[in-house]
Tab-separated table of C-alpha atoms in Angstrom:
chain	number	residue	atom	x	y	z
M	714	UNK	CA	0.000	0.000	0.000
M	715	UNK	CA	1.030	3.432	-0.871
M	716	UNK	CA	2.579	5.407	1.846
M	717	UNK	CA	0.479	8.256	3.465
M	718	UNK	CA	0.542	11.498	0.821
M	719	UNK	CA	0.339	14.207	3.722
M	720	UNK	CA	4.212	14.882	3.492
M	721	UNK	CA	3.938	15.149	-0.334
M	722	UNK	CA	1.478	18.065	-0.332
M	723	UNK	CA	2.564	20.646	2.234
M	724	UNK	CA	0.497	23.444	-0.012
M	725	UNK	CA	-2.534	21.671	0.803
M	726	UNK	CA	-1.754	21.018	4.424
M	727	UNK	CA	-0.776	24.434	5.211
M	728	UNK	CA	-3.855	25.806	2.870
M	729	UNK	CA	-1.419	28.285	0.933
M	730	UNK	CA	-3.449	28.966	-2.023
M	731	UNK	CA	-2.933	28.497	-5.295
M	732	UNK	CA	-4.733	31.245	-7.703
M	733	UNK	CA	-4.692	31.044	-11.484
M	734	UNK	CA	-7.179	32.273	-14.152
M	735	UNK	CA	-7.714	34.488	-17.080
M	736	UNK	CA	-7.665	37.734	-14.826
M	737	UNK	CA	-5.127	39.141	-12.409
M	738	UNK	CA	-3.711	37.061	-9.538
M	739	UNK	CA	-5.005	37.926	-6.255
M	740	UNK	CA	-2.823	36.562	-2.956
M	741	UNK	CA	-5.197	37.504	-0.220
M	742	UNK	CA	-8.477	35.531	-0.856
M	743	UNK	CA	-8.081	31.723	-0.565
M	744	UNK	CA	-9.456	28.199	-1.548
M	745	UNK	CA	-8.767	25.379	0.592
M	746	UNK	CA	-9.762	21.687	0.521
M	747	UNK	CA	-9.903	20.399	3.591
M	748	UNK	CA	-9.636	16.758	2.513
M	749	UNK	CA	-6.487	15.124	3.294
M	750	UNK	CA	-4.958	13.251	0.231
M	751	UNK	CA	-4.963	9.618	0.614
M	752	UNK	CA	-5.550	6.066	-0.564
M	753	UNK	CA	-9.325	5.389	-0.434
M	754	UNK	CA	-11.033	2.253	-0.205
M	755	UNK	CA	-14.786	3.727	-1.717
M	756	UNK	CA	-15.517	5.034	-4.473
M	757	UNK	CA	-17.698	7.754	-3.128
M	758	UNK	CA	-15.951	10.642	-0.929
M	759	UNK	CA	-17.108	13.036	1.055
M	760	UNK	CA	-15.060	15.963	-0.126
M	761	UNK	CA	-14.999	19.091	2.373
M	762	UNK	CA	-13.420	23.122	2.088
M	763	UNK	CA	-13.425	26.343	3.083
M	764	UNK	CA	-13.486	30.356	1.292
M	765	UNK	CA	-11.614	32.841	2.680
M	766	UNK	CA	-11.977	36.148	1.870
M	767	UNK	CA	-14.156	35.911	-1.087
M	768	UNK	CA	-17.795	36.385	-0.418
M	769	UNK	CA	-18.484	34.027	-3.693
M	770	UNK	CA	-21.427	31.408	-3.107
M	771	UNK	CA	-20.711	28.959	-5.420
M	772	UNK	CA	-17.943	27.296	-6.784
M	773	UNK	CA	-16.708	23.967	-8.547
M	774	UNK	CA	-14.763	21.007	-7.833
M	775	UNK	CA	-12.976	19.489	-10.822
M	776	UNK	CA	-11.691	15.769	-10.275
M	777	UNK	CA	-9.735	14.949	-12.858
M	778	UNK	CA	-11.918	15.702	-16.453
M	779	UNK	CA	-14.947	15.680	-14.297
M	780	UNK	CA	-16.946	18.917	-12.778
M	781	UNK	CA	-18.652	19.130	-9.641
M	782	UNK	CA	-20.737	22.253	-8.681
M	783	UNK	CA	-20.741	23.127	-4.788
M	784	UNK	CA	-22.809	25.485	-2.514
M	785	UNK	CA	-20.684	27.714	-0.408
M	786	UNK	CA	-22.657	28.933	3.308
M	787	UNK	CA	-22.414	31.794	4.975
M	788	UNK	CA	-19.488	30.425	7.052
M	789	UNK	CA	-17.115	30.197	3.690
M	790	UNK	CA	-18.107	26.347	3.887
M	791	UNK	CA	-18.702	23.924	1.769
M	792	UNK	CA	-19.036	20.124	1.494
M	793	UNK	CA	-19.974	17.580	-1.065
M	794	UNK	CA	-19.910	13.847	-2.100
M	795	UNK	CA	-18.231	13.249	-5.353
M	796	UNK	CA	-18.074	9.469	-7.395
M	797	UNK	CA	-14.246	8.821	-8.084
M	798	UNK	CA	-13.588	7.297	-11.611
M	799	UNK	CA	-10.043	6.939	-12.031
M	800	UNK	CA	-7.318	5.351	-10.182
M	801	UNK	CA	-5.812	8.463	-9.139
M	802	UNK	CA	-8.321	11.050	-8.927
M	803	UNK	CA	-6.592	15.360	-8.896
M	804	UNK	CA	-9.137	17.391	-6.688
M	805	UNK	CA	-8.896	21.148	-7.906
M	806	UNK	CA	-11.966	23.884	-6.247
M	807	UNK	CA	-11.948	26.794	-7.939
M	808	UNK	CA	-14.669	29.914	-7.142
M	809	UNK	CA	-15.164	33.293	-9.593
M	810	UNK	CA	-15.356	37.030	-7.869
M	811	UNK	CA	-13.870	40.156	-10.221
M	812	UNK	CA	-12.681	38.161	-13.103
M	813	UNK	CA	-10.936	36.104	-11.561
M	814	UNK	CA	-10.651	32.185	-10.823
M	815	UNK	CA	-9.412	31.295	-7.070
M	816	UNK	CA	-8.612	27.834	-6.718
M	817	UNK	CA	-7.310	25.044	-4.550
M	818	UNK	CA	-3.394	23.222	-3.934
M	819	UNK	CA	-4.736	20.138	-5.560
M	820	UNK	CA	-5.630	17.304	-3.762
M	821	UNK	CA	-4.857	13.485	-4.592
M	822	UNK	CA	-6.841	10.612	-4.098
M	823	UNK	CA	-6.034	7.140	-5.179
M	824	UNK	CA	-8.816	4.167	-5.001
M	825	UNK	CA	-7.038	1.198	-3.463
M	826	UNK	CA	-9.081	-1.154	-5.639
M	827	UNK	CA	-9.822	-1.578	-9.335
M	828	UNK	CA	-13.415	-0.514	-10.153
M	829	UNK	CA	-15.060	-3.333	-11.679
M	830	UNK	CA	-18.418	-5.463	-11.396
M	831	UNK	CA	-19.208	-7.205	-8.662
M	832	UNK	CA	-21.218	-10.335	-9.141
M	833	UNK	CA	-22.419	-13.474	-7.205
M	834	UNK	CA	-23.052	-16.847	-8.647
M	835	UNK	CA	-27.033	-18.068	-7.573
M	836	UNK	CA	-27.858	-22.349	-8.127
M	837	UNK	CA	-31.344	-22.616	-7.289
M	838	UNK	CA	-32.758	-26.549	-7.455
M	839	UNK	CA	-36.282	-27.578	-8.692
M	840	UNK	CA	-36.287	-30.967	-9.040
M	841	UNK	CA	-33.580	-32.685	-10.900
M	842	UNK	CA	-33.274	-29.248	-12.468
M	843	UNK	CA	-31.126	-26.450	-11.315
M	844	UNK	CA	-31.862	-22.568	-12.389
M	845	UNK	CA	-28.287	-20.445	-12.420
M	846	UNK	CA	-28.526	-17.085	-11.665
M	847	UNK	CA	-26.034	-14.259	-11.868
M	848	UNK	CA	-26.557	-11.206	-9.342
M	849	UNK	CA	-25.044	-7.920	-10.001
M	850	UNK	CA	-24.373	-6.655	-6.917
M	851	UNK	CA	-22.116	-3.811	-8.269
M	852	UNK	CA	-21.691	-2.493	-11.978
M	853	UNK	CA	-19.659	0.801	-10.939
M	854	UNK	CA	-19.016	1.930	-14.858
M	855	UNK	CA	-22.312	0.731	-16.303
M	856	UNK	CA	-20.506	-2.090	-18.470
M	857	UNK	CA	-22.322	-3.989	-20.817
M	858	UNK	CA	-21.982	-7.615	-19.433
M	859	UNK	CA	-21.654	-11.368	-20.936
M	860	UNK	CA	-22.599	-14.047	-18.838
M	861	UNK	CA	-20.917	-17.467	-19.397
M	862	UNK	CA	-21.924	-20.773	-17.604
M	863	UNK	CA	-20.328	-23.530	-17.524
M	864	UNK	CA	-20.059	-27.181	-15.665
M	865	UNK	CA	-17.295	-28.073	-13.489
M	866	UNK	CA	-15.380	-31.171	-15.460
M	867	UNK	CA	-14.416	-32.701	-12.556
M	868	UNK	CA	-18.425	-33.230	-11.387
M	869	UNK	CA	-19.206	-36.495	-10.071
M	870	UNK	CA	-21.434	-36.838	-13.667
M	871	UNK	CA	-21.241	-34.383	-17.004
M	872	UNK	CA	-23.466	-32.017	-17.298
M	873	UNK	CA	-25.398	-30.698	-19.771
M	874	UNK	CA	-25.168	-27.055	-20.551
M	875	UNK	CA	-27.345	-24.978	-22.886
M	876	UNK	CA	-25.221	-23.091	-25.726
M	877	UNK	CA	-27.591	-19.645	-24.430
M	878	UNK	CA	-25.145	-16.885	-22.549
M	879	UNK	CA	-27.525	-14.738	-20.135
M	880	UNK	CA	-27.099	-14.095	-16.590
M	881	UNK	CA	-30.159	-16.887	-15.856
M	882	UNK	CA	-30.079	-20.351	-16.989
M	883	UNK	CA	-31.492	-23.839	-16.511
M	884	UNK	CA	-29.708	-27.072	-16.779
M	885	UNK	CA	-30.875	-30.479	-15.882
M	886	UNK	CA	-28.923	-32.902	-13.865
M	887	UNK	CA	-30.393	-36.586	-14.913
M	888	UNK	CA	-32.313	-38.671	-13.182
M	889	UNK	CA	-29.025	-40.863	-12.602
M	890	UNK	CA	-26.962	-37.995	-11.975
M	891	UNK	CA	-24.575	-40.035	-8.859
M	892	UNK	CA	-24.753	-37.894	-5.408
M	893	UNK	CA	-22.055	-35.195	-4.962
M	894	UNK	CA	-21.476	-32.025	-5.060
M	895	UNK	CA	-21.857	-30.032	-8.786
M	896	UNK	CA	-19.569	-26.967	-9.536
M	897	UNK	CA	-21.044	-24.330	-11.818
M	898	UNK	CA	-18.681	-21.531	-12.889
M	899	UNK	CA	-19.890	-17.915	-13.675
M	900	UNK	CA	-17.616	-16.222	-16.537
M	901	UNK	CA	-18.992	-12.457	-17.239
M	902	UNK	CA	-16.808	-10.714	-19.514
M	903	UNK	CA	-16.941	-6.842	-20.033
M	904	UNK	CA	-15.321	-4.361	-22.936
M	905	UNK	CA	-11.700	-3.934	-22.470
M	906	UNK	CA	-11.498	-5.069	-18.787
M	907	UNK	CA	-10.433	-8.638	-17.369
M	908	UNK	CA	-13.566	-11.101	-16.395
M	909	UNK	CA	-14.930	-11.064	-13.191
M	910	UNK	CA	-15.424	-14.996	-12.305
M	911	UNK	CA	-18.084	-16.629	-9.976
M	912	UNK	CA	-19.012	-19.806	-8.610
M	913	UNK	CA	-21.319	-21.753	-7.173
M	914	UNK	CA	-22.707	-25.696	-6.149
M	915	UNK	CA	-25.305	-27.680	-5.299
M	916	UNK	CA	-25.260	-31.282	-3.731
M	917	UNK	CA	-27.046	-34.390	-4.952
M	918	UNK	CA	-27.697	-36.637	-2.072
M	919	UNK	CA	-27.721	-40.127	-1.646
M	920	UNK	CA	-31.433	-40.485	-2.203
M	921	UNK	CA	-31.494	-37.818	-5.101
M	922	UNK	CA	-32.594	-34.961	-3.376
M	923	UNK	CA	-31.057	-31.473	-4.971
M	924	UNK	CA	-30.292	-28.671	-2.321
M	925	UNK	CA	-28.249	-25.281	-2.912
M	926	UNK	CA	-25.058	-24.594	-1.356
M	927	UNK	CA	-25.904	-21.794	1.609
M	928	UNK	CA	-22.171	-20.161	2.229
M	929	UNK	CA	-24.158	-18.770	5.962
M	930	UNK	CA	-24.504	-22.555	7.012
M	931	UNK	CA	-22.791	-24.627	4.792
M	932	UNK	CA	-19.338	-25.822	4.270
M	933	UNK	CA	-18.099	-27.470	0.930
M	934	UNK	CA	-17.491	-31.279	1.331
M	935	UNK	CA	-13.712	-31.420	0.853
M	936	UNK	CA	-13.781	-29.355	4.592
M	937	UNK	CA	-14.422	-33.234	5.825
M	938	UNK	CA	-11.785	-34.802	4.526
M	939	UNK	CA	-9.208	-32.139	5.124
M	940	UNK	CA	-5.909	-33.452	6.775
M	941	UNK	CA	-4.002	-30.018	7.786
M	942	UNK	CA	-0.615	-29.097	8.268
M	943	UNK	CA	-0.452	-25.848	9.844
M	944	UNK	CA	3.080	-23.800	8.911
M	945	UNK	CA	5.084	-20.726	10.580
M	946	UNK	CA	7.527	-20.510	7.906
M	947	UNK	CA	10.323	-18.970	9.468
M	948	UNK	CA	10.079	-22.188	12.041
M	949	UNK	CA	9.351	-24.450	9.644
M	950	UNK	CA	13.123	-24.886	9.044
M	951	UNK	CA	15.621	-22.817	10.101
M	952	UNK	CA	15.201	-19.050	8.693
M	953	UNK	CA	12.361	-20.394	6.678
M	954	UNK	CA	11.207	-18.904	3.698
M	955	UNK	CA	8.373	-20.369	1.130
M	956	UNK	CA	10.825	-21.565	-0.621
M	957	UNK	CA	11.446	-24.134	1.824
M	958	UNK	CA	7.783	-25.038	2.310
M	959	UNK	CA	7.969	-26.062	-1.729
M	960	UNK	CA	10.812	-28.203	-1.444
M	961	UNK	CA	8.928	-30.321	1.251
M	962	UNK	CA	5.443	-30.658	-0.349
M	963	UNK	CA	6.598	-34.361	-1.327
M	964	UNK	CA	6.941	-35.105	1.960
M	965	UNK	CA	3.968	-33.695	3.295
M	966	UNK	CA	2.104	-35.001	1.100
M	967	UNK	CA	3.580	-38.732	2.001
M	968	UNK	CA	2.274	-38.023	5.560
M	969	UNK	CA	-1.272	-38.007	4.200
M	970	UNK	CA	-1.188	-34.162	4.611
M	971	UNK	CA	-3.994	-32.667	2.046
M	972	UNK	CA	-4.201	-29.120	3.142
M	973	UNK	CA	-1.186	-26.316	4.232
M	974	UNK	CA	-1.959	-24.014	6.333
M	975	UNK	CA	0.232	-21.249	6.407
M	976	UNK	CA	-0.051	-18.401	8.713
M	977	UNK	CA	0.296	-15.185	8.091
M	978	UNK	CA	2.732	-14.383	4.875
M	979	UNK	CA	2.343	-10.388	4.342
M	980	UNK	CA	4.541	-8.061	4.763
M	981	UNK	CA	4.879	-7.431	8.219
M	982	UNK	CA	6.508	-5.263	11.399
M	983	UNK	CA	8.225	-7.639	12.865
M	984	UNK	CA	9.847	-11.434	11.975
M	985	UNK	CA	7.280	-12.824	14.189
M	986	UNK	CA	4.541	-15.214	13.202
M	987	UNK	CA	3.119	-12.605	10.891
M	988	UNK	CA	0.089	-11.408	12.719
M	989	UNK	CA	1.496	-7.619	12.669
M	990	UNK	CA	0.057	-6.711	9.271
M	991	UNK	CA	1.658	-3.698	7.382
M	992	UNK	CA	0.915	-4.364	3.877
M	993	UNK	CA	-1.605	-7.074	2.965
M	994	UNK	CA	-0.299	-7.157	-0.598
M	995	UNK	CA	2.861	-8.153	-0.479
M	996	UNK	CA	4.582	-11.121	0.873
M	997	UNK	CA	6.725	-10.515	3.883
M	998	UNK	CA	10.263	-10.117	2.361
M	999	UNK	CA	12.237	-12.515	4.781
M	1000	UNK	CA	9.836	-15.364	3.329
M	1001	UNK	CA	10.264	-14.490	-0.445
M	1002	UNK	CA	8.091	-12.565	-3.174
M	1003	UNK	CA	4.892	-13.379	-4.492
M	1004	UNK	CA	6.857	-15.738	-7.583
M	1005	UNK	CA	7.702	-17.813	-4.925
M	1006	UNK	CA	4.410	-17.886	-3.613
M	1007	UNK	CA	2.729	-19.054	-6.925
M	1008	UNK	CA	5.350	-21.735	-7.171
M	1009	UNK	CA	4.390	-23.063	-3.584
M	1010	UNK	CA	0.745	-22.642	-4.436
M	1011	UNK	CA	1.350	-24.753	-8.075
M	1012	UNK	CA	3.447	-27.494	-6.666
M	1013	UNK	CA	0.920	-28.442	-4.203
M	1014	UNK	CA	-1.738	-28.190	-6.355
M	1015	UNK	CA	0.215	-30.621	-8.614
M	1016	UNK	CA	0.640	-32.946	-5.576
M	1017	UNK	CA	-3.352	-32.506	-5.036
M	1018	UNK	CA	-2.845	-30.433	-2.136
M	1019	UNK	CA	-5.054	-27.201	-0.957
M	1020	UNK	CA	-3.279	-24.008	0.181
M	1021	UNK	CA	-4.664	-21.971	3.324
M	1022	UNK	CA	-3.718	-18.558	3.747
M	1023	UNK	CA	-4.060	-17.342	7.222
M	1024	UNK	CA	-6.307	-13.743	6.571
M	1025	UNK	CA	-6.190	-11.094	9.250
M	1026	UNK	CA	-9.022	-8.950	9.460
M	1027	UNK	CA	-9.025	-8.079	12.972
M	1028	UNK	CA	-6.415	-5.302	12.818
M	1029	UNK	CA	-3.156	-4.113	11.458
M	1030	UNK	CA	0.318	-3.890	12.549
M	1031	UNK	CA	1.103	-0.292	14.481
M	1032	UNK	CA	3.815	0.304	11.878
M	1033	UNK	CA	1.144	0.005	9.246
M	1034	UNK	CA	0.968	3.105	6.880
M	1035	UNK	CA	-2.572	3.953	8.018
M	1036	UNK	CA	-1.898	3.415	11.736
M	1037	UNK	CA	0.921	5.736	11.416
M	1038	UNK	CA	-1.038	8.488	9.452
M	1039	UNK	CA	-3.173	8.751	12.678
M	1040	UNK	CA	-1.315	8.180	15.094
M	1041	UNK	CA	0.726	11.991	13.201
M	1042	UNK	CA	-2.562	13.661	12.240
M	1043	UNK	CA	-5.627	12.323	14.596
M	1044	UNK	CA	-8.776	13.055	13.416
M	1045	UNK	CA	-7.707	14.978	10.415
M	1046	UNK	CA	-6.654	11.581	9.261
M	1047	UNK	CA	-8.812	10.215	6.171
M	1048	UNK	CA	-7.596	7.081	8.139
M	1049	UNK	CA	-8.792	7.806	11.802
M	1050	UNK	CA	-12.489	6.370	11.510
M	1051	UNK	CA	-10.514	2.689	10.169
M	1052	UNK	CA	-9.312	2.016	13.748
M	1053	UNK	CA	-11.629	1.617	16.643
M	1054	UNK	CA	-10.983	4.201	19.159
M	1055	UNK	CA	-13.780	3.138	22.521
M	1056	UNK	CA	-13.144	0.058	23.716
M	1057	UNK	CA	-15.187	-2.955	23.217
M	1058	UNK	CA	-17.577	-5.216	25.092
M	1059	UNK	CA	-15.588	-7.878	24.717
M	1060	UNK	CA	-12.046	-9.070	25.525
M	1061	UNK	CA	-10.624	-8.452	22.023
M	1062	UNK	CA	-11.242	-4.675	22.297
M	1063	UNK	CA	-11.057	-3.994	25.957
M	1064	UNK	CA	-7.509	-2.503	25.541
M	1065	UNK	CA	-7.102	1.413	24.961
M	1066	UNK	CA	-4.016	3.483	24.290
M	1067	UNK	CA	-3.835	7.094	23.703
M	1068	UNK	CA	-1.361	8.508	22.322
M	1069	UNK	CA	1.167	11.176	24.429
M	1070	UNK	CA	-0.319	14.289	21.839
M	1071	UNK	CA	-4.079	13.403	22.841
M	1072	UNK	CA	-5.201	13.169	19.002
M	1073	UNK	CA	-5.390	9.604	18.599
M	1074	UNK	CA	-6.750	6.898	20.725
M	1075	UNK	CA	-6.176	3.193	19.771
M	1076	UNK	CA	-8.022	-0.198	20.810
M	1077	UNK	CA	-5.838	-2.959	20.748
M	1078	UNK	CA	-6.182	-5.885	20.440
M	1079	UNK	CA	-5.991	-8.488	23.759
M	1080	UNK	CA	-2.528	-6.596	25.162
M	1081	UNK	CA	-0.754	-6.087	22.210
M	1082	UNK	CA	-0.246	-2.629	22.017
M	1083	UNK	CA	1.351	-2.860	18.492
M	1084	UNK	CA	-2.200	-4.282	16.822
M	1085	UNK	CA	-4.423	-1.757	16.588
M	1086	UNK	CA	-8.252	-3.433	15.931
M	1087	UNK	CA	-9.691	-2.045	12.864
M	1088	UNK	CA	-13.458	-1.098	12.664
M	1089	UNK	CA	-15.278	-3.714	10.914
M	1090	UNK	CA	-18.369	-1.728	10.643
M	1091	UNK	CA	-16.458	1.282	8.690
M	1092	UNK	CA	-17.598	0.818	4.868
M	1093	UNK	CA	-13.857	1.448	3.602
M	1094	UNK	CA	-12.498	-1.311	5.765
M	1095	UNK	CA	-14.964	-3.781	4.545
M	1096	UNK	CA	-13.667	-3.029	1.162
């Protein structure tokens, strides 16, 4: 993840106008966005500024080729929510008084994620027949979509699938179709943009009966059968790095091993067990890059083994770019409302530090002062 951007923009943080335009220049009166640049995790922002000395009521925020209109109060205020359409997004307001333009130090802000569709993968059974529906759940550019089903191979029976392409379709598994569970893959392919894949099951039981997979209650069958080896890779061997983990898959998989469990493998703040999170991203340099990674990840698959990554959700590391924007700027932070800051009913957020300046507050998480619990209920950390 990018470092914080507040040390790259000093115009902005210090509100030093910047005033260009057909007319004359004019140092006194200022524009000032109040937003803080940063890497944002929504594609809607609340975008926030302030006049000074200009008694203009209007104004307009430009991001990027886009133009936004705003209503300035009688405080010099002004505040709206803008849709970001680019990966890195230039935030310029500008206001008109006496022929000439006033506007902002520019503003960055980068979305952390590619904007692209969103879409879920629907089996619903009716009989020996299954209906497959695609959901849109998010179509941020308005792409035109192409929906493309088709059948696991590895099914405990073929199935038939119609030649149609549309987001809802019917196939039929046979009266004889052998209980099991039946893999149906969702393909929707857009202009100019990488597909966005899906998938779903349903299970035939022993006495034919067809039910949907329900990812709330249900786990996938393979969960029974797993045999797990659970791996810190550093202790794995001696100064282990993934490396190491490949060049004993053979042996693992002798044991009867089926699934490796590795804890956590990002980048991290200390050469711990990995739990310290300060880039989810990137794999931890002391264990390797993300080539050796996909080679782990191939050579069990070629030994028929799953790989578990160990995912942590529950906070970051202290050192992590984010923490250490707020733990500098407090609340003027973009970053301050993705860390909880009251303590929790429970004993993985009973913990509270504040910070020696008295603008930041962090729950942590048991007694480790150096993980910081992220707020689960903050839209921008879900994404």
């Amino acid at each position: 993840m990018q470092q914080s951007l507040w040390d790259d923009n000093k115009t902005a943080l210090a509100g030093r106008p910047l005033t260009v335009g057909a007319g004359p220049r004019a140092p006194g009166p200022a524009v000032v966005l109040e937003t803080p640049p940063a890497e944002v995790w929504l594609a809607e922002q609340r975008v926030t500024g302030r006049v000074e000395g200009l008694r203009a009521r209007a104004g307009v925020l430009r991001v990027n080729r886009r133009a936004w209109p705003f209503v300035v109060d009688a405080d010099g205020r002004f505040a709206l929510t803008v849709c970001l359409r680019d990966r890195v997004n230039r935030l310029v307001a500008s206001v008109g008084q006496g022929g000439c333009v006033h506007e902002s130090a520019p503003v960055e802000l980068t979305l952390g994620y590619a904007l692209r569709p969103e879409v879920q993968a629907l089996a619903e059974p009716a009989g020996r027949f299954v209906r497959l529906r695609a959901r849109v759940l998010e179509n941020p550019r308005a792409e035109r979509l192409r929906f493309v089903w088709s059948a696991d191979p590895r099914n405990p029976a073929p199935v038939s699938m119609p030649e149609t392409v549309g987001p809802d379709l019917w196939v039929g598994l046979g009266d004889a179709a052998p209980a099991g569970e039946y893999y149906f893959d969702l393909r929707v392919e857009r202009p100019g943009g990488e597909p966005v894949r899906a998938r779903t099951l349903v299970t035939v039981s022993p006495d034919g009966a067809v039910a949907p997979f329900d990812i709330r209650t249900d786990r996938a069958a393979w969960f029974e059968r797993a045999v797990l080896y659970q791996i810190t890779p550093y202790t794995f061997v001696a100064h282990g790095r993934l490396a190491d983990v490949t060049a004993k898959i053979d042996e693992l998989a002798r044991l009867g091993v089926n699934t490796l469990y590795l804890q956590p493998i990002y980048a991290a703040g200390s050469p711990g067990q990995g739990y310290d999170v300060t880039d989810f991203f990137r794999v931890r340099a002391d264990y390797g890059d993300e080539q050796d990674l996909r080679a782990l990840i191939s050579a069990a698959r070629a030994r028929g083994l799953r790989v578990l990554l160990d995912f942590v959700p529950n906070h970051t590391a202290i050192q992590h770019p984010y923490a250490r924007d707020v733990a500098r700027y407090g609340a003027r932070s973009h970053y301050a409302r993705f860390y909880q800051d009251e303590p929790g009913g429970d004993r993985y957020a009973a913990h509270c530090r504040d910070l020696p300046d008295g603008e930041a507050r962090f729950v942590h998480y048991f007694t480790w002062q150096n993980l910081p619990n992220l707020d689960v209920t903050e839209p921008e950390v879900v994404r």
